[in-house]
Tab-separated table of C-alpha atoms in Angstrom:
chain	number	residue	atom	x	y	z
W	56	UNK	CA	77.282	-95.684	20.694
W	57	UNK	CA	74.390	-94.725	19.078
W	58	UNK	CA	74.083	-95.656	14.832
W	59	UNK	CA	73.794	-92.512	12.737
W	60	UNK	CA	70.808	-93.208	10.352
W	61	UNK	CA	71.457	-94.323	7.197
W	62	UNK	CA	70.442	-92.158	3.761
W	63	UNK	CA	67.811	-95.095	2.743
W	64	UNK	CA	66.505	-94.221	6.689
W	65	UNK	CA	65.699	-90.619	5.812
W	66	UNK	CA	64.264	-91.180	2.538
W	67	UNK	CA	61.959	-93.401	4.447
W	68	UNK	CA	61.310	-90.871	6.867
W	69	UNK	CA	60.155	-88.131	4.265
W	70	UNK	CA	58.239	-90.356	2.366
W	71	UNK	CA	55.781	-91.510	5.589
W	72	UNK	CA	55.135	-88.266	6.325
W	73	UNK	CA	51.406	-87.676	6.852
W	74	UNK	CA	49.129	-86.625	4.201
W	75	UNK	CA	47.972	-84.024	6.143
W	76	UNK	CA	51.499	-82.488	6.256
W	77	UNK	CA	51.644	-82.482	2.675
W	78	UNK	CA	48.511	-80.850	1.833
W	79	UNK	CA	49.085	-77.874	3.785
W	80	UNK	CA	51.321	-76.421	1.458
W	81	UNK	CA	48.757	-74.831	-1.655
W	82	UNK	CA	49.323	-76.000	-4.809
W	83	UNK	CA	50.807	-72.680	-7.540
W	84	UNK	CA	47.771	-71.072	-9.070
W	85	UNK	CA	45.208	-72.558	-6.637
W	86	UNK	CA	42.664	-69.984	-5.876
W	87	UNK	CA	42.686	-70.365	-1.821
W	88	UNK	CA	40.386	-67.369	-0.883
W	89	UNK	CA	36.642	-67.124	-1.229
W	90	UNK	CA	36.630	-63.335	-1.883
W	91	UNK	CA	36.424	-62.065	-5.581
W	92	UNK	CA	39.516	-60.139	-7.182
W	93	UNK	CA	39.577	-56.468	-7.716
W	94	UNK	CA	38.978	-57.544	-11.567
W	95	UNK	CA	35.489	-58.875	-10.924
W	96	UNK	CA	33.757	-55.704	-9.635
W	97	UNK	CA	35.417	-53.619	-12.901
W	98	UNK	CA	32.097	-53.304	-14.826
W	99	UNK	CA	30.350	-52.217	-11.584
W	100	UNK	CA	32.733	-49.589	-10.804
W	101	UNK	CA	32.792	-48.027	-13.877
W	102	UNK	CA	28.793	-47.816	-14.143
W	103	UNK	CA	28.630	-45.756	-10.875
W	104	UNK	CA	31.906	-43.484	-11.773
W	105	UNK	CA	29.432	-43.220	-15.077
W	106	UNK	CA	26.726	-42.406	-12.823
W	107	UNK	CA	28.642	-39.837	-10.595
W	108	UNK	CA	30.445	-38.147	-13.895
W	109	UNK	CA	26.464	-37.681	-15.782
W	110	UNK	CA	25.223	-36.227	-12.355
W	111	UNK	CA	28.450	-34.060	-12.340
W	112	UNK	CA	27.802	-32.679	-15.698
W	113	UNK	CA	23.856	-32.062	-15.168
W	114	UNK	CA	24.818	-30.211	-12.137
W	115	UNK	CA	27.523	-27.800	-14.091
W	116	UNK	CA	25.096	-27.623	-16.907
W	117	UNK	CA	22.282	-26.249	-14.521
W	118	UNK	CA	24.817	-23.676	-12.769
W	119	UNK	CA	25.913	-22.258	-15.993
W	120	UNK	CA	22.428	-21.875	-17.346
W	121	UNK	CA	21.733	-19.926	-13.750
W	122	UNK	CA	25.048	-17.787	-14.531
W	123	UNK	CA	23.768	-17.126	-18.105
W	124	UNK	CA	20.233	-16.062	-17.182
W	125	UNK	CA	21.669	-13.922	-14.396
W	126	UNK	CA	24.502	-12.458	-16.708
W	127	UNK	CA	21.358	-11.203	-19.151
W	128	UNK	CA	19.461	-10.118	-16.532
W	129	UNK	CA	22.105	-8.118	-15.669
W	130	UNK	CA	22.955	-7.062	-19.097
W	131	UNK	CA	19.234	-6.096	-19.560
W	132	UNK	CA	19.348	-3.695	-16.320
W	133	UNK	CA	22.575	-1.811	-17.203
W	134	UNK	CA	20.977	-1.095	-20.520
W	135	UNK	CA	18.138	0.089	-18.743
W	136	UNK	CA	20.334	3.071	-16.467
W	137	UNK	CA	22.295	4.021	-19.535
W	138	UNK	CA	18.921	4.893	-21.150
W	139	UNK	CA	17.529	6.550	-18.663
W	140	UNK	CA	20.661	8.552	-17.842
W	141	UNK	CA	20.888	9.164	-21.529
W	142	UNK	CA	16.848	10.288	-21.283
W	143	UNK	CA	18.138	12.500	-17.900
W	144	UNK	CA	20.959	13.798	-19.602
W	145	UNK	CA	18.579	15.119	-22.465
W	146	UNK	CA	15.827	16.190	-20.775
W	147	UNK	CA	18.237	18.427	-18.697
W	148	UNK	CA	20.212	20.044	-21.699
W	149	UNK	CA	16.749	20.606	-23.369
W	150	UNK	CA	15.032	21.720	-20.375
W	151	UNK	CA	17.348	23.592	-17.909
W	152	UNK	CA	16.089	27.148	-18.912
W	153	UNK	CA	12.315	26.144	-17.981
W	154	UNK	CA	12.459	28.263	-14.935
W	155	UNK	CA	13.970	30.793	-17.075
W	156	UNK	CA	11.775	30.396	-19.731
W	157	UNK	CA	8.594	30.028	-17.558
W	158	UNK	CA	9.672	33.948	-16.173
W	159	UNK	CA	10.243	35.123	-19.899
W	160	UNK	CA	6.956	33.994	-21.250
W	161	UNK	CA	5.370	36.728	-18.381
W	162	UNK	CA	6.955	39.344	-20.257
W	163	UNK	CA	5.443	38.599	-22.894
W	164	UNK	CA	2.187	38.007	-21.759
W	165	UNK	CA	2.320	41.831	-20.938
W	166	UNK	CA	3.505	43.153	-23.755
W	167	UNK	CA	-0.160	41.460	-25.236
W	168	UNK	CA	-1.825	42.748	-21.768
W	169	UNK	CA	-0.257	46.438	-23.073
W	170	UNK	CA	-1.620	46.177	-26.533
W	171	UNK	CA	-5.100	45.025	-25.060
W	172	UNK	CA	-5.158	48.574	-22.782
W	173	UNK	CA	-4.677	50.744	-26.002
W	174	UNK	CA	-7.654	51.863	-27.513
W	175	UNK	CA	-9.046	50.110	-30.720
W	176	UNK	CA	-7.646	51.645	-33.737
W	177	UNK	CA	-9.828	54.185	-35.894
W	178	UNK	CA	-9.796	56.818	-38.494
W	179	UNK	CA	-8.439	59.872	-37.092
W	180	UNK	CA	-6.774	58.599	-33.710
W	181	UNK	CA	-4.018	60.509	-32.210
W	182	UNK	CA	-0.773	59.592	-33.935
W	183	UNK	CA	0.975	58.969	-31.017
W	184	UNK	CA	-1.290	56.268	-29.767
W	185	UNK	CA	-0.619	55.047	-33.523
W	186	UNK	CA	3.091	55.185	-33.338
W	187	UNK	CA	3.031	53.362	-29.482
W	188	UNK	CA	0.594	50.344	-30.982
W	189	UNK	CA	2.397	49.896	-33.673
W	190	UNK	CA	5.991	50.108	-31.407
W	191	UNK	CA	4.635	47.494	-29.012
W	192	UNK	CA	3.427	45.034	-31.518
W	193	UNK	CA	7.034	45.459	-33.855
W	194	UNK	CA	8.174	44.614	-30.208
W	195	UNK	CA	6.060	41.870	-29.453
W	196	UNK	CA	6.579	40.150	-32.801
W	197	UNK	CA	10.449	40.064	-32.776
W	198	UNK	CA	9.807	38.991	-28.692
W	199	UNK	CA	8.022	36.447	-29.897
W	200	UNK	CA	10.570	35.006	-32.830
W	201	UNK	CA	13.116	34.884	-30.576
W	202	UNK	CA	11.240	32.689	-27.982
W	203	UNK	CA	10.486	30.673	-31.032
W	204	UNK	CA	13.998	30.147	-32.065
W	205	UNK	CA	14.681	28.759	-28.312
W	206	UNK	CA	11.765	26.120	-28.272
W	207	UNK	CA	9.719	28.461	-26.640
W	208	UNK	CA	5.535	28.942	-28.279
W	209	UNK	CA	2.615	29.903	-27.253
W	210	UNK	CA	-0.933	28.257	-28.697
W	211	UNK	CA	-4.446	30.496	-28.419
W	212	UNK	CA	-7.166	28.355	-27.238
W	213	UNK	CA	-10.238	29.970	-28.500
W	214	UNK	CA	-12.808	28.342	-29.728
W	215	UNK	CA	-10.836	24.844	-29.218
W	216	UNK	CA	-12.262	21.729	-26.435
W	217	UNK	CA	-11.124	22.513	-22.854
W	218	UNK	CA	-8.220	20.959	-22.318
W	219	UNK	CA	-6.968	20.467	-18.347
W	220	UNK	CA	-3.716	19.467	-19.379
W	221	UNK	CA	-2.859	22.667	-21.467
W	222	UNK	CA	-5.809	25.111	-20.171
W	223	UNK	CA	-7.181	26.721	-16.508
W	224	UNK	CA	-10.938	27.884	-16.338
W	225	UNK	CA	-10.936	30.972	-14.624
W	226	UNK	CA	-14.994	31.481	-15.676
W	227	UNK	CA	-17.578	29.873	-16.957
W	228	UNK	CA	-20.258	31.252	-19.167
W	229	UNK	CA	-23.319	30.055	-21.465
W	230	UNK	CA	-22.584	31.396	-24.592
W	231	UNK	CA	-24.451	30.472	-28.442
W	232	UNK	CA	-21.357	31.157	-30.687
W	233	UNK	CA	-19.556	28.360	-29.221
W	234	UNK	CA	-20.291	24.505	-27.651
W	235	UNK	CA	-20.175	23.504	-24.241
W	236	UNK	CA	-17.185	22.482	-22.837
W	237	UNK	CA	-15.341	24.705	-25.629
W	238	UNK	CA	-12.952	27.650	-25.182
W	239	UNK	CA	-14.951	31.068	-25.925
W	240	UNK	CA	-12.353	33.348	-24.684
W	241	UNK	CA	-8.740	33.282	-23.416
W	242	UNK	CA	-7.253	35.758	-21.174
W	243	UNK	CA	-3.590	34.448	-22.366
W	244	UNK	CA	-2.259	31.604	-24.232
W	245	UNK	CA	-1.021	28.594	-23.211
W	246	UNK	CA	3.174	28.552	-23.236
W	247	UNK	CA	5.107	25.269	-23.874
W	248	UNK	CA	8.857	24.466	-24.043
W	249	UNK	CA	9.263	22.288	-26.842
W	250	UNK	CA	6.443	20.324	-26.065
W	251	UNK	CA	6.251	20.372	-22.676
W	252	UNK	CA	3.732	22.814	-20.762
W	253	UNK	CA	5.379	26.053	-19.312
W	254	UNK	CA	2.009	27.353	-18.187
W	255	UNK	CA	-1.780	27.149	-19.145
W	256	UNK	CA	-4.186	29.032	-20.994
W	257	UNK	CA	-6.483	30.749	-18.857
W	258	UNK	CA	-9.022	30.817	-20.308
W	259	UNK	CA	-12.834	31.379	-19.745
W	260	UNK	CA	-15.100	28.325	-21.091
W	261	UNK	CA	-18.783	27.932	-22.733
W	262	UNK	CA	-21.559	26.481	-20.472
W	263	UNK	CA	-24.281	24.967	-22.369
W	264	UNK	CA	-28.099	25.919	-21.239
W	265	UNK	CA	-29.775	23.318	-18.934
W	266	UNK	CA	-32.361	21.105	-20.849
W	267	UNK	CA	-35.857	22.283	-20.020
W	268	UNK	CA	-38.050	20.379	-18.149
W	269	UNK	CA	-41.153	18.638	-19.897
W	270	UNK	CA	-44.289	20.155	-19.366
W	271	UNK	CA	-46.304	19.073	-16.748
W	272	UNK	CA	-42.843	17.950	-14.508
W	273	UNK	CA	-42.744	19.724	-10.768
W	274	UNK	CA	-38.944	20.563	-10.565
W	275	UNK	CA	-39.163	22.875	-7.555
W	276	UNK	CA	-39.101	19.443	-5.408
């Protein structure tokens, strides 16, 4: 029969076991990796979330600056159309009857076209030419005050700068009562609808006399 070993035997036994047995087994709080713990890259970490997080806020501070420009922009334009639909919306309540008002003002110009056929007044006349002058021009005048109440007047151009804007030339003619380039007669006045031109004087304008040549100049070259 075999002998069982004895407890000195296996004390022994564990105590000549190898030292390279023994040292396989790491001692506690031994660091046995090479790498670096999540603690060591902390202060690099939170300098590029740093980073990212200043980048992120440039970024959102550029877009809203974009927005706010755009927003005034915007702003800037609508006020634009509600003043020029406000403008529209004036210029139509003031000006609607032009067409209107650009047919009444004929009238008118022949009620003076009637006065202008009747004889010039004198001692004697017939009194029924007297009665019809003075019937027309009581009718002309109250004509007249009416078209004024509306916006509606008339301006005589005599003797005033030609004007293209307000006047139409229908002659011209040298003349020594009045400058060139001046009004010396006008057929009929010019019309305007509170301030704006309904139609134009015409009107027949002063032509100044060439210059005469100096003596001694051919000028039939």
């Amino acid at each position: 029969m075999m002998a069982r070993p004895t407890k000195e035997g296996r004390d022994m036994t564990d105590h000549n076991a190898s030292p390279e047995t023994a040292h396989d087994v790491p001692e506690q709080g031994v660091e046995t990796s090479g790498h670096e713990t999540p603690g060591m890259n902390e202060t690099g970490g939170e300098t590029l979330e740093e980073t990212t997080s200043e980048a992120r806020i440039e970024a959102l501070e550029a877009e809203v600056a974009e927005l706010k420009d755009r927003w005034v922009r915007s702003e800037a334009e609508s006020q634009n159309i509600r003043t020029r639909a406000k403008r529209d919306i004036e210029d139509a309540r003031q000006y609607a009857i032009q067409k209107f008002a650009r047919d009444v003002v004929e009238a008118a110009d022949n009620l003076e076209r009637g006065l202008a056929s009747l004889p010039a007044k004198t001692e004697g006349e017939d009194v029924l030419i007297t009665k019809l002058r003075e019937g027309i021009e009581g009718t002309q005048r109250s004509f007249l005050g009416i078209l004024e109440r509306n916006g509606i007047t008339c301006e005589d151009p005599t003797g005033k700068p030609f004007d293209a804007n307000l006047h139409q030339a229908m002659a011209e003619q040298p003349s020594d009562q009045h400058p060139s380039g001046h009004v010396m007669q006008a057929w009929t006045p010019a019309w305007l609808l509170k301030g704006r031109l309904l139609k134009p004087a015409m009107v027949v304008v002063a032509k100044g006399e060439p210059a005469a040549a100096p003596q001694g100049v051919d000028t039939t070259a």
